[in-house]
């Protein structure tokens, strides 16, 4: 089955800096890569996603890049703010008839004011 | 549109007991998935139901089971509870197009504590 590795497990940055979280996946059939943000005590929420036919996608301060050859994808957050502090999960989903993503173990992002 | 709801939100049980958790998906969503979230293991997939049928199953013992009703509401059951079952149990619903694509929306979770 699919295996997703996520690094780093903890990331501490100063407000205004950029943050990058990286994930690798094992199954070349994976074609959908969502990223979720989970604030303390809250549910995971989708913040951005990318499909395998796209190399990069941006949404304001957030961007995701995908390298299918190397089987890795990354989340980039620019101009970080304290409210970006949360746990971020990457996931990979193999194409097919069901929606079962395999999640990475999460990255705890801490943005210091 | 109302979001995914889960009941109860908090639960304390004793080892050996059983528990049933409930999840109501977003209206129109036919797929419901269940996850176990623990600090050390992240989000672990339990099972997925679609149109009252279990379509996928994760690597959990048979003590974990579930079902889905005709209105897409889903329940999961854990029998013979163990201390290690203490976790946040999340359900997520999605609408499935013919291509199998569909964003997952998570519920708030049920925090289960086993003593």
mmCIF file of N, CA and C in Angstrom, chain B residues 8-9 13 40 46 58 62 64 73 85 87 90 104 109 112:
data_model
loop_
_atom_site.group_PDB
_atom_site.id
_atom_site.type_symbol
_atom_site.label_atom_id
_atom_site.label_comp_id
_atom_site.label_asym_id
_atom_site.label_seq_id
_atom_site.Cartn_x
_atom_site.Cartn_y
_atom_site.Cartn_z
ATOM 1 N N UNK B 8 -20.986 10.853 20.704
ATOM 2 C CA UNK B 8 -20.829 12.019 21.556
ATOM 3 C C UNK B 8 -19.492 12.701 21.293
ATOM 4 N N UNK B 9 -19.252 13.834 21.889
ATOM 5 C CA UNK B 9 -17.968 14.522 21.683
ATOM 6 C C UNK B 9 -16.902 13.979 22.628
ATOM 7 N N UNK B 13 -14.698 5.425 29.139
ATOM 8 C CA UNK B 13 -15.115 4.043 29.305
ATOM 9 C C UNK B 13 -14.051 3.281 30.077
ATOM 10 N N UNK B 40 1.085 9.833 18.869
ATOM 11 C CA UNK B 40 2.243 9.139 18.324
ATOM 12 C C UNK B 40 2.071 8.609 16.911
ATOM 13 N N UNK B 46 -9.334 3.735 9.560
ATOM 14 C CA UNK B 46 -10.038 2.562 10.091
ATOM 15 C C UNK B 46 -10.823 1.851 9.005
ATOM 16 N N UNK B 58 -8.828 -0.476 7.049
ATOM 17 C CA UNK B 58 -7.448 -0.306 7.458
ATOM 18 C C UNK B 58 -6.972 -1.491 8.272
ATOM 19 N N UNK B 62 -10.315 -6.896 14.630
ATOM 20 C CA UNK B 62 -11.739 -7.083 14.415
ATOM 21 C C UNK B 62 -12.615 -6.468 15.494
ATOM 22 N N UNK B 64 -12.788 -3.522 16.094
ATOM 23 C CA UNK B 64 -13.282 -2.281 15.483
ATOM 24 C C UNK B 64 -14.197 -2.644 14.313
ATOM 25 N N UNK B 73 -25.731 8.063 7.417
ATOM 26 C CA UNK B 73 -25.182 8.130 8.773
ATOM 27 C C UNK B 73 -24.398 6.851 9.062
ATOM 28 N N UNK B 85 -6.826 2.090 23.135
ATOM 29 C CA UNK B 85 -7.883 2.606 22.243
ATOM 30 C C UNK B 85 -8.214 4.063 22.538
ATOM 31 N N UNK B 87 -8.172 7.670 22.205
ATOM 32 C CA UNK B 87 -7.776 8.442 21.019
ATOM 33 C C UNK B 87 -8.906 9.382 20.655
ATOM 34 N N UNK B 90 -12.100 10.400 14.442
ATOM 35 C CA UNK B 90 -12.622 11.362 13.474
ATOM 36 C C UNK B 90 -13.357 10.643 12.363
ATOM 37 N N UNK B 104 -12.495 15.557 1.363
ATOM 38 C CA UNK B 104 -12.991 15.022 2.618
ATOM 39 C C UNK B 104 -13.227 16.155 3.604
ATOM 40 N N UNK B 109 -14.864 15.162 15.842
ATOM 41 C CA UNK B 109 -14.239 14.055 16.538
ATOM 42 C C UNK B 109 -14.936 13.678 17.839
ATOM 43 N N UNK B 112 -12.258 9.656 23.019
ATOM 44 C CA UNK B 112 -12.521 8.468 23.832
ATOM 45 C C UNK B 112 -11.363 8.259 24.803
#
